[in-house]
Each structure stands twice: as structure tokens, then as C-alpha cells.
């Protein structure tokens, strides 16, 4: 049988976000897959160079509307490294608290989307109903449902009373039985298991080779969670269990997400137990650097890498973001190989994609022929010319 | 569009008012508004009780929900999706980005709002838009349809 190419996206019933996949099919089986990203590219990295550091904070928050706190954290940690600020303990605990609440809402969201993709809409509705409890908490703590804007260099903007923190504990603990239900359901519900088990296989070696991160890597037995392996904030003072599953399939990824929910509840309890009294912020300088910093932050979807180059002025000189989904795209293309066409939505959903995070790079290729619009030589010449003309730097 | 008063046109108007189907297209948003649109469909807000249903294809949709500042890549797709929708069609710009470009205004590949590409019927500001605001906008749009 001859091979057939089909294109999925950018607007497609199987996709929630704009991305384009081209599948090469042999009958119903996928031979190979290719992804085309960039539909949500907004030029944030260049935009960072326009505004000052404080404005940059609002822009990094809007890299992603699900894990906005993660991106803003990675940025703030990177800038604070260059400012050499000593951030008060209470502020760090508040940051971690917001981060864990965000993980709760993101994972609940994912469980719903994954269930929706296998046609199990009841779980979709259940988990999103539970998610509203977390969203209410976030709104109460930060004033907004999604972009919390709670960070500032040297600390946080809001302090919380004991009643507020007790409310967090009560609400989060009330979700615990629901989370156990999601874990229980995944181990007992035959229709659910049939759609997830042995779908989207990503072997342990391939996960390492392709640089998968976050729950995708942990679902293939790769122990990587920067809350444990490369601690930041106050995670070294907390007891964090890394959730690793050996299944290598979509089921394992589901299990990682579901068990991480319970783990996040435990972490939130520890944070609330240990949060010290004290100031919540220190004064910060207006100018940063010169210097470079790289920050890694464990976002709900995996490792966020932010790179900052500062030249001593009040604006970033260069900013680079590597979001977790971009790291997982080679892995998802590997999962598609030898899969069934009907499993495409499940496989895409299983890496917990966030395309808005991903679209950082500009593709310098012709849309129709696929040939590079610029050769490497031309690109080097162009970049040297650009910097010579605009910044007076001779290449 | 000429106003018709026959039975069939009254019937279609009745159906449209009681069950407007929506299509959601992410024109380069940060996902915040997209999740809030989905949120409006889930039990807390449940816009399906007004007959509003999220459809997957533009050919079934009456209302196009656009979230995000339009970027160079999605501009062409946005126009194509708009053209594929059957008339009469309505567009809601959801979120500050879709209204004016928001925080991304001035970035090199941003078209500063949905109305730079296609006509927009209602603008909903907010970063992100709250589900309540989306329901309010749809209700207002229905009221506008009723008056027409």
C-alpha cells in the first residue's frame, strides 16, 4: 500500500491549540510524523528587550496562561541571581505555595483534557469542577485567576493572614478524596485503561536521548524533577517525593500526573506548616548586571529554562526561553511511530502540550517548499549586519 | 443582509437565538483566555444551559471566539476560518490581546487585535477574561441578534 500524508492542524477538532502535524500513514498505521510550530509565536524574547526589567515580569507571565507563575518565577530568579538579592524566607514560601497551587490546577486541567480525548467527558467535567476550587484559592490569594503577578524582585507583593492560609489548607485537603478517586478510576475503569495502556510508547532510553522533560520523562522512568534534583526556592527544606513510573506509555503519564496531585497537596501542607513570619520583600536595584544567568524551574509540564544576558542597563540585553513542551516535541514525534491513527489525540494530549509556551523560535524556511529561506552563511551575515547597524557592534 | 419575515427565516432566527454554536480559535494567545473559554463550558459556569455549544469546525459555527493577538502565521488561517463560516456570522474578541494586542502590542509579528483582519462584533477585555465576562458577552450578543 502506498504511503499517504495527512496534515492535522492548526485548527483541528483533535487539537486544542494551534500546531500542525504532518503524518505519513501506511493504512491506519503511522510511519512517521513531523511537527510545525509557530502559530502562537508572539516575539516575546524580542519584546523583552524593549521594556525594562519590571515590564519584563509581566511579559514573561504571559508566555503561558496555564503555568504563568512558573515562567515569571524563572525570570525573577534569574534576575535576582544577577542582582545578588537575599530574598526573605516568607516570600520564598509564598512563591512556592503559589507554584504548587498552580501545579494542582494544571494537573487537574490535564486529567480533564486527557479524559476528554478518550471520550470520557464525565471525568473532564469532574476534574474541571474540582479545579475551580483551586482557581478560587488562586484568585483569593493573588486577585486574578490566571496571571497572578505576585512576584517582584526581592520578594512578593502580597502577604497573607493566618485565616487565608488556613482556608488554603482546608480547601486543598477537601480535594484529596477526589484525587484518590482519579487514581482509583485509572486503575479500575476498563474503558479508560484500554485507551491509555500501551499507547504512545516512549522507551526509557529514547526519553533520555530525545531530552524529554517533566511528567513525560518521569512516565518513562527517567528520574528528573528539579524540585528534587536541582532544588530552587525552599524546596531543599521540604520533603518532595519524585513520582516516577516505569510504564513508558500514556497510562504511566496519567499516573504520574494523578499521583503528583497528591504529592502537591503534601507539599502545600508542609509549606503551610513551615512558613515563617517576617518581611516579604527587600529593595531591589533598578539596573542589572552586567552578567548572564540561566535558571531552571520545574513547571507543571517540566523543566523551564530561562537565559538572561544583562549589560548593566535597566533593560535585558538578550532573553531566551525554553519551555517544557518544546523539549517534549521530539519525544511526541517518536511516540507517533508505529501507532494507530486513532490514537493521535491521546498521544498529543499525553505530553500535556502547551503550544503557547512552545512557540519561541522563528522558522526561517519557505512555507511551501520547506527549503531554508536563508542559508547559514546568509543568516550569519544578516545578524552581523543587524548588530553593526543597530547596536554598533562590529562582527 | 435583507430582513425577511417568512416562516423559515423566523424559524432560523429562533433556532439561532436559542442555540448559538461557537467555534474557538487561538490566534496566538497565551492560553489563559483559551482555558477560560473551556472553563465556561464546565460545571461551574456551564454555558451549555443557554444552548451554547463548542463546535470543532467553522462550518457548524455561528460565533467565532478569537483569543490572542493575531500574529503573522495565524492571520491567514483566521481569515480562512472566517470565510468558511456560514452567514450570518459573529466574532467575539476575547481578552485584551484580541482587542488591541495587549501586552504584545508592538512585537514584530503581531497585528494588534483581531479587528485588523476580520470584523469584530464584541470586545471583551481582561487578562485573562473571566468566564462570567464571556457569558455576559454572549448574552449581550444574543440580545443584539434578537433586536435585529
Short mmCIF file of C-alpha atoms in Angstrom, two decimals:
data_model
loop_
_atom_site.label_atom_id
_atom_site.label_comp_id
_atom_site.label_asym_id
_atom_site.label_seq_id
_atom_site.Cartn_x
_atom_site.Cartn_y
_atom_site.Cartn_z
CA UNK A 1 0.00 0.00 0.00
CA UNK A 2 1.33 3.41 -0.84
CA UNK A 3 2.05 5.92 1.89
CA UNK A 4 -0.36 8.78 2.46
CA UNK A 5 0.42 12.13 4.01
CA UNK A 6 -2.21 13.80 6.12
CA UNK A 7 -1.99 17.17 7.73
CA UNK A 8 -3.58 17.87 11.11
CA UNK A 9 -3.95 21.45 12.29
CA UNK A 10 -3.55 24.27 13.03
CA UNK A 11 -7.31 24.38 13.61
CA UNK A 12 -8.49 20.83 14.05
CA UNK A 13 -11.02 19.00 16.23
CA UNK A 14 -8.26 16.84 17.71
CA UNK A 15 -6.23 19.82 18.78
CA UNK A 16 -6.94 22.38 21.44
CA UNK A 17 -4.18 24.69 20.35
CA UNK A 18 -2.67 25.78 17.06
CA UNK A 19 0.04 23.38 15.97
CA UNK A 20 0.43 21.48 12.74
CA UNK A 21 1.38 17.80 12.44
CA UNK A 22 2.03 16.00 9.18
CA UNK A 23 1.57 12.26 9.46
CA UNK A 24 2.81 9.71 6.95
CA UNK A 25 0.40 6.81 7.07
CA UNK A 26 0.62 3.25 5.86
CA UNK A 27 -3.04 2.32 6.02
CA UNK A 28 -4.04 3.07 9.59
CA UNK A 29 -0.52 2.96 10.99
CA UNK A 30 1.67 6.00 11.39
CA UNK A 31 5.07 5.60 9.75
CA UNK A 32 6.47 8.96 10.67
CA UNK A 33 5.33 12.34 11.89
CA UNK A 34 6.54 15.88 11.64
CA UNK A 35 5.50 18.95 13.59
CA UNK A 36 5.30 22.53 12.55
CA UNK A 37 5.09 25.09 15.29
CA UNK A 38 4.93 28.85 15.37
CA UNK A 39 1.21 29.59 15.19
CA UNK A 40 1.30 31.18 18.62
CA UNK A 41 4.66 32.89 18.20
CA UNK A 42 4.45 36.40 19.56
CA UNK A 43 8.08 37.53 19.65
CA UNK A 44 8.29 37.68 23.43
CA UNK A 45 12.07 37.33 23.50
CA UNK A 46 12.49 40.41 21.34
CA UNK A 47 9.71 42.11 23.27
CA UNK A 48 11.71 41.61 26.46
CA UNK A 49 14.46 43.82 25.06
CA UNK A 50 12.03 46.73 24.62
CA UNK A 51 10.91 47.23 28.18
CA UNK A 52 12.71 47.44 31.48
CA UNK A 53 13.07 44.58 33.95
CA UNK A 54 9.79 45.25 35.76
CA UNK A 55 7.87 45.34 32.49
CA UNK A 56 9.60 42.10 31.54
CA UNK A 57 7.97 40.44 34.51
CA UNK A 58 4.51 41.00 33.06
CA UNK A 59 5.62 39.79 29.66
CA UNK A 60 7.18 36.55 30.98
CA UNK A 61 3.99 35.86 32.88
CA UNK A 62 2.12 35.91 29.61
CA UNK A 63 4.34 33.36 27.91
CA UNK A 64 1.83 30.81 29.12
CA UNK A 65 -1.63 31.18 30.55
CA UNK A 66 -1.54 27.90 32.44
CA UNK A 67 1.87 27.92 34.09
CA UNK A 68 2.30 31.68 34.20
CA UNK A 69 3.75 31.61 37.70
CA UNK A 70 6.43 29.15 36.58
CA UNK A 71 7.67 31.45 33.83
CA UNK A 72 7.58 34.53 36.00
CA UNK A 73 9.42 32.62 38.73
CA UNK A 74 12.15 31.51 36.35
CA UNK A 75 12.60 35.10 35.19
CA UNK A 76 12.59 36.60 38.67
CA UNK A 77 15.04 34.00 39.99
CA UNK A 78 17.38 34.72 37.08
CA UNK A 79 17.29 38.47 37.59
CA UNK A 80 17.70 38.13 41.35
CA UNK A 81 20.79 35.99 40.77
CA UNK A 82 22.39 38.91 38.93
CA UNK A 83 21.08 41.48 41.43
CA UNK A 84 22.55 39.30 44.22
CA UNK A 85 19.46 39.75 46.36
CA UNK A 86 18.78 37.85 49.55
CA UNK A 87 15.07 37.08 49.31
CA UNK A 88 13.24 36.74 52.66
CA UNK A 89 12.19 33.22 53.62
CA UNK A 90 8.49 34.08 53.91
CA UNK A 91 8.47 35.41 50.36
CA UNK A 92 10.09 32.22 49.09
CA UNK A 93 7.48 30.10 50.85
CA UNK A 94 4.68 32.19 49.34
CA UNK A 95 6.23 31.76 45.90
CA UNK A 96 6.42 28.01 46.38
CA UNK A 97 2.84 27.92 47.66
CA UNK A 98 1.57 29.69 44.54
CA UNK A 99 3.71 27.37 42.40
CA UNK A 100 2.24 24.24 43.97
CA UNK A 101 -1.32 25.56 43.69
CA UNK A 102 -0.59 26.21 40.04
CA UNK A 103 0.64 22.63 39.68
CA UNK A 104 -2.63 21.44 41.20
CA UNK A 105 -4.77 23.40 38.76
CA UNK A 106 -2.60 22.48 35.79
CA UNK A 107 -2.64 18.76 36.54
CA UNK A 108 -6.39 18.76 37.21
CA UNK A 109 -6.83 20.53 33.91
CA UNK A 110 -4.68 17.91 32.18
CA UNK A 111 -6.56 14.98 33.69
CA UNK A 112 -9.75 16.51 32.33
CA UNK A 113 -8.32 17.06 28.86
CA UNK A 114 -6.83 13.55 28.73
CA UNK A 115 -10.15 12.03 29.77
CA UNK A 116 -11.94 14.16 27.18
CA UNK A 117 -9.63 12.86 24.45
CA UNK A 118 -10.65 9.27 25.17
CA UNK A 119 -14.31 10.27 25.19
CA UNK A 120 -14.68 10.11 28.96
CA UNK A 121 -16.32 13.51 29.37
CA UNK A 122 -17.63 12.77 32.85
CA UNK A 123 -14.10 12.87 34.23
CA UNK A 124 -13.46 16.03 32.19
CA UNK A 125 -16.36 17.75 33.93
CA UNK A 126 -15.49 16.32 37.37
CA UNK A 127 -11.87 17.38 37.32
CA UNK A 128 -12.63 20.85 35.97
CA UNK A 129 -15.21 21.28 38.69
CA UNK A 130 -12.55 20.39 41.25
CA UNK A 131 -10.14 22.71 39.53
CA UNK A 132 -12.46 25.62 40.25
CA UNK A 133 -11.73 25.17 43.97
CA UNK A 134 -8.04 25.75 43.25
CA UNK A 135 -8.83 28.64 40.93
CA UNK A 136 -10.87 30.29 43.69
CA UNK A 137 -7.92 29.94 46.05
CA UNK A 138 -5.57 31.47 43.49
CA UNK A 139 -7.98 34.32 42.90
CA UNK A 140 -8.27 34.94 46.61
CA UNK A 141 -4.51 34.87 47.09
CA UNK A 142 -3.47 36.88 44.04
CA UNK A 143 -6.52 38.77 42.78
CA UNK A 144 -6.59 37.10 39.39
CA UNK A 145 -7.48 33.66 38.16
CA UNK A 146 -4.55 33.14 35.86
CA UNK A 147 -1.79 35.72 35.66
CA UNK A 148 -1.09 36.14 39.36
CA UNK A 149 1.56 38.90 39.24
CA UNK A 150 2.53 38.02 42.79
CA UNK A 151 6.29 38.20 42.22
CA UNK A 152 8.51 41.21 42.44
CA UNK A 153 12.28 41.28 42.52
CA UNK A 154 13.35 40.65 46.07
CA UNK A 155 10.11 39.09 47.24
CA UNK A 156 6.37 39.02 46.69
CA UNK A 157 3.75 41.74 46.52
CA UNK A 158 1.16 40.27 48.86
CA UNK A 159 1.27 38.94 52.37
CA UNK A 160 -1.35 36.58 53.71
CA UNK A 161 -3.09 36.35 57.04
CA UNK A 162 -3.33 33.14 59.03
CA UNK A 163 -7.02 32.82 58.14
CA UNK A 164 -6.22 32.95 54.45
CA UNK A 165 -3.57 30.25 54.78
CA UNK A 166 -5.89 28.08 56.88
CA UNK A 167 -8.50 28.45 54.18
CA UNK A 168 -5.95 27.19 51.63
CA UNK A 169 -5.26 24.15 53.78
CA UNK A 170 -8.93 23.32 54.28
CA UNK A 171 -9.83 23.72 50.61
CA UNK A 172 -6.84 21.74 49.35
CA UNK A 173 -7.40 18.91 51.82
CA UNK A 174 -11.03 18.74 50.73
CA UNK A 175 -9.77 17.83 47.24
CA UNK A 176 -7.73 14.90 48.48
CA UNK A 177 -10.52 12.34 48.27
CA UNK A 178 -11.28 13.49 44.73
CA UNK A 179 -7.65 12.96 43.71
CA UNK A 180 -7.68 9.47 45.14
CA UNK A 181 -10.77 8.84 43.07
CA UNK A 182 -8.92 9.84 39.88
CA UNK A 183 -6.09 7.44 40.70
CA UNK A 184 -8.53 4.68 41.61
CA UNK A 185 -10.55 5.22 38.44
CA UNK A 186 -7.47 4.90 36.25
CA UNK A 187 -6.58 1.56 37.78
CA UNK A 188 -10.07 0.05 37.64
CA UNK A 189 -12.02 1.51 34.74
CA UNK A 190 -11.54 -0.91 31.80
CA UNK A 191 -12.51 1.51 29.02
CA UNK A 192 -10.07 4.06 30.35
CA UNK A 193 -7.25 1.54 30.64
CA UNK A 194 -7.93 0.21 27.15
CA UNK A 195 -7.37 3.63 25.63
CA UNK A 196 -4.25 4.51 27.62
CA UNK A 197 -2.36 1.26 28.17
CA UNK A 198 0.47 0.69 25.63
CA UNK A 199 -0.42 3.83 23.72
CA UNK A 200 2.27 6.35 22.84
CA UNK A 201 5.24 4.26 23.91
CA UNK A 202 8.40 6.19 24.72
CA UNK A 203 11.17 3.90 25.93
CA UNK A 204 13.45 4.90 28.79
CA UNK A 205 16.47 5.27 26.50
CA UNK A 206 14.57 7.26 23.90
CA UNK A 207 13.23 9.62 26.57
CA UNK A 208 16.80 10.40 27.65
CA UNK A 209 18.10 10.59 24.08
CA UNK A 210 15.37 12.98 22.93
CA UNK A 211 15.60 15.11 26.05
CA UNK A 212 12.07 14.66 27.33
CA UNK A 213 11.26 16.59 30.49
CA UNK A 214 8.66 16.67 33.23
CA UNK A 215 5.88 14.10 33.55
CA UNK A 216 6.65 12.80 30.05
CA UNK A 217 10.16 11.82 31.13
CA UNK A 218 9.04 10.61 34.54
CA UNK A 219 6.43 8.42 32.89
CA UNK A 220 9.28 6.67 31.08
CA UNK A 221 11.21 6.08 34.28
CA UNK A 222 13.63 9.00 33.97
CA UNK A 223 14.13 10.48 37.45
CA UNK A 224 14.20 14.19 36.66
CA UNK A 225 12.33 16.69 38.78
CA UNK A 226 14.18 19.86 39.63
CA UNK A 227 12.36 20.23 42.88
CA UNK A 228 14.49 17.26 43.92
CA UNK A 229 17.43 17.05 41.51
CA UNK A 230 18.33 20.74 41.25
CA UNK A 231 16.48 22.48 44.03
CA UNK A 232 15.43 26.11 43.90
CA UNK A 233 13.45 28.37 46.26
CA UNK A 234 12.92 26.48 49.53
CA UNK A 235 12.38 23.02 48.08
CA UNK A 236 15.54 21.79 49.85
CA UNK A 237 13.73 22.41 53.15
CA UNK A 238 10.70 20.40 52.07
CA UNK A 239 10.29 16.69 51.64
CA UNK A 240 9.43 16.16 47.98
CA UNK A 241 8.90 12.66 46.61
CA UNK A 242 9.70 12.31 42.97
CA UNK A 243 6.93 10.42 41.18
CA UNK A 244 8.42 8.08 38.60
CA UNK A 245 6.50 5.44 36.66
CA UNK A 246 8.07 2.69 34.56
CA UNK A 247 5.18 2.09 32.18
CA UNK A 248 6.55 4.24 29.32
CA UNK A 249 3.01 4.66 27.92
CA UNK A 250 0.19 7.20 28.20
CA UNK A 251 -1.13 5.34 31.26
CA UNK A 252 2.17 5.91 33.06
CA UNK A 253 1.97 9.61 32.24
CA UNK A 254 -1.56 9.71 33.59
CA UNK A 255 -0.39 8.00 36.78
CA UNK A 256 2.45 10.49 37.18
CA UNK A 257 0.05 13.41 36.87
CA UNK A 258 -2.54 11.92 39.22
CA UNK A 259 -0.02 10.94 41.90
CA UNK A 260 1.71 14.31 41.64
CA UNK A 261 -1.58 15.90 42.63
CA UNK A 262 -1.46 14.12 45.97
CA UNK A 263 2.22 14.96 46.28
CA UNK A 264 1.48 18.64 45.65
CA UNK A 265 -1.11 18.55 48.44
CA UNK A 266 1.54 17.15 50.80
CA UNK A 267 3.97 19.88 49.73
CA UNK A 268 1.36 22.59 50.28
CA UNK A 269 0.72 21.20 53.79
CA UNK A 270 4.45 21.32 54.54
CA UNK A 271 4.69 24.88 53.22
CA UNK A 272 1.78 25.96 55.41
CA UNK A 273 3.33 24.22 58.42
CA UNK A 274 6.77 25.71 57.97
CA UNK A 275 6.06 29.20 56.62
CA UNK A 276 7.97 31.64 58.84
CA UNK A 277 6.95 35.12 59.91
CA UNK A 278 8.88 38.09 58.64
CA UNK A 279 9.21 40.60 55.83
CA UNK A 280 8.03 39.66 52.36
CA UNK A 281 10.33 41.74 50.20
CA UNK A 282 13.58 43.67 50.05
CA UNK A 283 14.52 46.68 47.94
CA UNK A 284 15.94 45.94 44.54
CA UNK A 285 18.27 47.94 42.28
CA UNK A 286 16.97 49.33 39.02
CA UNK A 287 19.92 48.25 36.92
CA UNK A 288 21.14 44.72 36.50
CA UNK A 289 24.42 43.18 35.54
CA UNK A 290 26.49 43.00 33.51
CA UNK A 291 26.34 39.25 33.51
CA UNK A 292 24.48 36.13 32.42
CA UNK A 293 22.22 33.77 34.27
CA UNK A 294 20.47 30.52 33.50
CA UNK A 295 17.53 29.41 35.63
CA UNK A 296 15.78 26.10 35.74
CA UNK A 297 12.33 25.85 37.24
CA UNK A 298 10.16 22.77 37.49
CA UNK A 299 6.93 23.93 35.89
CA UNK A 300 3.88 21.61 35.91
CA UNK A 301 4.85 20.44 32.43
CA UNK A 302 8.53 20.02 33.12
CA UNK A 303 11.72 21.97 33.11
CA UNK A 304 11.59 25.64 32.20
CA UNK A 305 14.94 27.08 31.16
CA UNK A 306 15.34 30.83 31.07
CA UNK A 307 18.52 32.55 29.98
CA UNK A 308 19.22 36.20 30.66
CA UNK A 309 22.08 38.33 29.41
CA UNK A 310 22.31 41.70 31.13
CA UNK A 311 24.55 44.55 30.06
CA UNK A 312 24.31 46.75 33.12
CA UNK A 313 21.38 48.85 31.87
CA UNK A 314 17.76 48.74 33.03
CA UNK A 315 16.72 46.53 30.11
CA UNK A 316 17.59 42.90 29.37
CA UNK A 317 20.12 42.63 26.55
CA UNK A 318 19.04 39.16 25.47
CA UNK A 319 16.42 36.82 26.80
CA UNK A 320 15.82 33.21 25.85
CA UNK A 321 13.08 30.85 26.98
CA UNK A 322 12.98 27.10 26.53
CA UNK A 323 9.57 25.88 27.62
CA UNK A 324 8.92 22.23 28.56
CA UNK A 325 6.65 21.41 25.61
CA UNK A 326 9.35 22.38 23.11
CA UNK A 327 11.62 19.80 24.74
CA UNK A 328 8.85 17.21 24.51
CA UNK A 329 8.06 17.68 20.80
CA UNK A 330 10.82 15.31 19.57
CA UNK A 331 9.52 12.80 22.11
CA UNK A 332 5.93 13.05 20.89
CA UNK A 333 7.07 12.54 17.29
CA UNK A 334 8.81 9.36 18.45
CA UNK A 335 5.63 8.21 20.20
CA UNK A 336 3.65 8.53 16.98
CA UNK A 337 5.84 5.99 15.18
CA UNK A 338 4.07 2.63 14.72
CA UNK A 339 0.99 3.96 16.48
CA UNK A 340 -2.55 3.74 15.28
CA UNK A 341 -4.11 6.78 13.65
CA UNK A 342 -6.99 6.72 16.15
CA UNK A 343 -4.53 7.26 18.99
CA UNK A 344 -3.28 10.62 17.67
CA UNK A 345 -5.37 12.79 20.05
CA UNK A 346 -4.43 10.69 23.08
CA UNK A 347 -0.73 10.80 22.23
CA UNK A 348 -0.74 14.55 21.68
CA UNK A 349 -2.61 15.07 24.94
CA UNK A 350 -0.35 12.66 26.84
CA UNK A 351 2.65 15.01 26.79
CA UNK A 352 0.48 17.76 28.31
CA UNK A 353 1.21 20.16 25.47
CA UNK A 354 1.16 23.90 25.89
CA UNK A 355 1.77 25.32 22.46
CA UNK A 356 1.75 28.92 23.62
CA UNK A 357 4.77 28.17 25.79
CA UNK A 358 6.50 26.44 22.94
CA UNK A 359 6.44 28.98 20.18
CA UNK A 360 9.60 30.85 20.80
CA UNK A 361 11.66 30.14 17.69
CA UNK A 362 11.30 31.79 14.31
CA UNK A 363 11.38 29.30 11.48
CA UNK A 364 13.49 30.61 8.64
CA UNK A 365 12.11 28.32 5.96
CA UNK A 366 9.88 28.64 2.98
CA UNK A 367 6.34 27.58 3.90
CA UNK A 368 5.64 25.74 0.66
CA UNK A 369 8.94 24.15 -0.36
CA UNK A 370 10.41 23.58 3.08
CA UNK A 371 13.78 24.88 1.90
CA UNK A 372 15.60 27.24 4.23
CA UNK A 373 14.71 30.79 3.28
CA UNK A 374 18.17 31.80 4.42
CA UNK A 375 21.32 29.75 4.28
CA UNK A 376 23.50 29.58 7.37
CA UNK A 377 26.03 31.92 5.72
CA UNK A 378 23.34 34.46 4.89
CA UNK A 379 21.98 34.24 8.42
CA UNK A 380 25.41 34.94 9.95
CA UNK A 381 25.93 37.84 7.55
CA UNK A 382 22.45 39.17 8.38
CA UNK A 383 22.96 39.00 12.13
CA UNK A 384 26.37 40.69 11.93
CA UNK A 385 24.90 43.43 9.76
CA UNK A 386 21.92 43.87 12.11
CA UNK A 387 24.07 44.31 15.18
CA UNK A 388 26.56 46.56 13.36
CA UNK A 389 23.78 48.87 12.18
CA UNK A 390 21.59 48.89 15.28
CA UNK A 391 23.91 48.38 18.20
CA UNK A 392 27.27 49.45 16.79
CA UNK A 393 28.83 46.04 17.43
CA UNK A 394 31.33 45.01 14.77
CA UNK A 395 31.14 41.29 13.97
CA UNK B 1 -28.48 41.32 4.73
CA UNK B 2 -32.10 41.96 3.79
CA UNK B 3 -34.67 41.36 6.51
CA UNK B 4 -37.04 38.54 5.68
CA UNK B 5 -40.26 37.89 7.54
CA UNK B 6 -41.23 34.47 6.22
CA UNK B 7 -41.81 31.42 8.40
CA UNK B 8 -38.44 29.88 7.55
CA UNK B 9 -36.46 32.98 8.48
CA UNK B 10 -38.41 33.29 11.74
CA UNK B 11 -37.59 29.65 12.45
CA UNK B 12 -33.86 30.08 11.79
CA UNK B 13 -33.79 33.19 13.96
CA UNK B 14 -35.50 31.30 16.77
CA UNK B 15 -33.02 28.44 16.46
CA UNK B 16 -30.06 30.77 16.33
CA UNK B 17 -31.17 32.69 19.40
CA UNK B 18 -31.75 29.56 21.43
CA UNK B 19 -28.70 27.62 20.38
CA UNK B 20 -25.79 29.64 19.09
CA UNK B 21 -22.87 27.35 18.33
CA UNK B 22 -19.41 28.68 18.90
CA UNK B 23 -16.01 27.93 17.44
CA UNK B 24 -12.86 28.72 19.32
CA UNK B 25 -9.68 29.69 17.50
CA UNK B 26 -6.43 30.54 19.23
CA UNK B 27 -4.87 33.34 17.20
CA UNK B 28 -1.64 33.32 19.15
CA UNK B 29 -2.89 33.64 22.71
CA UNK B 30 -1.01 32.68 25.84
CA UNK B 31 -3.65 30.00 26.58
CA UNK B 32 -5.08 31.92 29.51
CA UNK B 33 -8.21 33.02 27.67
CA UNK B 34 -8.50 29.66 25.89
CA UNK B 35 -8.67 27.83 29.18
CA UNK B 36 -11.22 30.33 30.48
CA UNK B 37 -13.38 29.70 27.39
CA UNK B 38 -13.25 25.97 28.11
CA UNK B 39 -13.90 26.78 31.75
CA UNK B 40 -17.14 28.48 30.76
CA UNK B 41 -18.33 25.12 29.39
CA UNK B 42 -17.62 23.15 32.57
CA UNK B 43 -19.98 22.64 35.54
CA UNK B 44 -19.28 25.85 37.48
CA UNK B 45 -20.40 28.15 34.64
CA UNK B 46 -21.94 25.69 32.17
CA UNK B 47 -22.89 27.87 29.22
CA UNK B 48 -24.42 24.82 27.58
CA UNK B 49 -27.56 25.54 29.60
CA UNK B 50 -28.08 28.51 27.23
CA UNK B 51 -27.76 26.18 24.25
CA UNK B 52 -24.25 27.36 23.54
CA UNK B 53 -22.14 24.51 22.28
CA UNK B 54 -18.48 24.43 21.34
CA UNK B 55 -18.10 23.06 17.83
CA UNK B 56 -14.97 21.77 16.20
CA UNK B 57 -15.47 23.04 12.68
CA UNK B 58 -16.12 26.55 11.34
CA UNK B 59 -18.85 25.24 9.04
CA UNK B 60 -21.10 24.49 12.02
CA UNK B 61 -20.42 27.66 13.95
CA UNK B 62 -22.40 30.88 14.34
CA UNK B 63 -19.97 32.69 16.62
CA UNK B 64 -16.20 32.74 16.34
CA UNK B 65 -14.37 33.19 19.62
CA UNK B 66 -10.90 34.59 18.96
CA UNK B 67 -8.34 34.75 21.71
CA UNK B 68 -4.98 36.32 21.34
CA UNK B 69 -3.26 38.99 19.30
CA UNK B 70 -3.19 37.91 15.69
CA UNK B 71 0.31 37.00 14.53
CA UNK B 72 1.67 36.66 11.01
CA UNK B 73 1.14 32.91 10.87
CA UNK B 74 -2.38 32.79 12.23
CA UNK B 75 -3.68 35.85 10.29
CA UNK B 76 -4.14 33.88 7.07
CA UNK B 77 -5.78 30.97 8.91
CA UNK B 78 -8.06 33.33 10.78
CA UNK B 79 -9.32 34.85 7.53
CA UNK B 80 -9.82 31.40 6.02
CA UNK B 81 -11.76 30.16 9.04
CA UNK B 82 -13.91 33.30 8.98
CA UNK B 83 -14.67 32.73 5.30
CA UNK B 84 -15.63 29.11 5.94
CA UNK B 85 -18.29 30.07 8.47
CA UNK B 86 -21.86 30.29 7.16
CA UNK B 87 -23.56 33.69 7.20
CA UNK B 88 -24.69 35.44 9.36
CA UNK B 89 -21.57 35.11 11.46
CA UNK B 90 -20.37 36.91 14.54
CA UNK B 91 -16.95 37.39 16.05
CA UNK B 92 -16.06 37.91 19.70
CA UNK B 93 -12.60 39.24 20.52
CA UNK B 94 -11.79 37.58 23.81
CA UNK B 95 -9.16 39.15 26.00
CA UNK B 96 -7.17 42.35 25.92
CA UNK B 97 -4.77 40.82 23.37
CA UNK B 98 -7.58 40.07 20.93
CA UNK B 99 -8.98 43.56 21.41
CA UNK B 100 -5.81 45.57 20.89
CA UNK B 101 -2.72 43.39 21.04
CA UNK B 102 -2.42 43.96 24.77
CA UNK B 103 0.96 43.36 26.29
CA UNK B 104 2.27 42.08 22.96
CA UNK B 105 1.40 45.21 21.01
CA UNK B 106 4.44 46.36 19.07
CA UNK B 107 6.11 42.95 18.91
CA UNK B 108 7.45 42.31 15.42
CA UNK B 109 4.91 39.79 14.20
CA UNK B 110 1.79 40.99 16.00
CA UNK B 111 -1.15 42.50 14.10
CA UNK B 112 -2.55 44.23 17.21
CA UNK B 113 -6.00 42.74 17.51
CA UNK B 114 -8.49 40.55 15.70
CA UNK B 115 -10.20 43.56 14.07
CA UNK B 116 -7.11 44.18 11.93
CA UNK B 117 -8.08 41.02 9.99
CA UNK B 118 -11.82 40.41 10.32
CA UNK B 119 -14.82 42.44 11.55
CA UNK B 120 -15.50 42.06 15.27
CA UNK B 121 -18.92 42.28 16.93
CA UNK B 122 -17.96 42.39 20.60
CA UNK B 123 -14.80 43.09 22.53
CA UNK B 124 -14.23 41.55 25.93
CA UNK B 125 -11.32 43.00 27.86
CA UNK B 126 -9.45 41.25 30.63
CA UNK B 127 -6.22 39.37 31.09
CA UNK B 128 -7.43 36.75 31.10
CA UNK B 129 -11.14 37.21 30.53
CA UNK B 130 -13.25 35.76 33.30
CA UNK B 131 -15.79 33.09 32.30
CA UNK B 132 -18.53 35.35 33.67
CA UNK B 133 -17.49 38.04 31.19
CA UNK B 134 -17.63 35.58 28.29
CA UNK B 135 -21.16 34.53 29.28
CA UNK B 136 -22.15 38.19 29.61
CA UNK B 137 -20.78 38.99 26.16
CA UNK B 138 -22.59 36.08 24.54
CA UNK B 139 -25.82 37.07 26.28
CA UNK B 140 -25.43 40.63 25.01
CA UNK B 141 -24.73 39.38 21.52
CA UNK B 142 -27.91 37.29 21.65
CA UNK B 143 -29.85 40.37 22.76
CA UNK B 144 -28.41 42.23 19.80
CA UNK B 145 -29.49 39.42 17.48
CA UNK B 146 -32.97 39.47 18.97
CA UNK B 147 -33.33 43.17 18.25
CA UNK B 148 -32.13 42.76 14.66
#
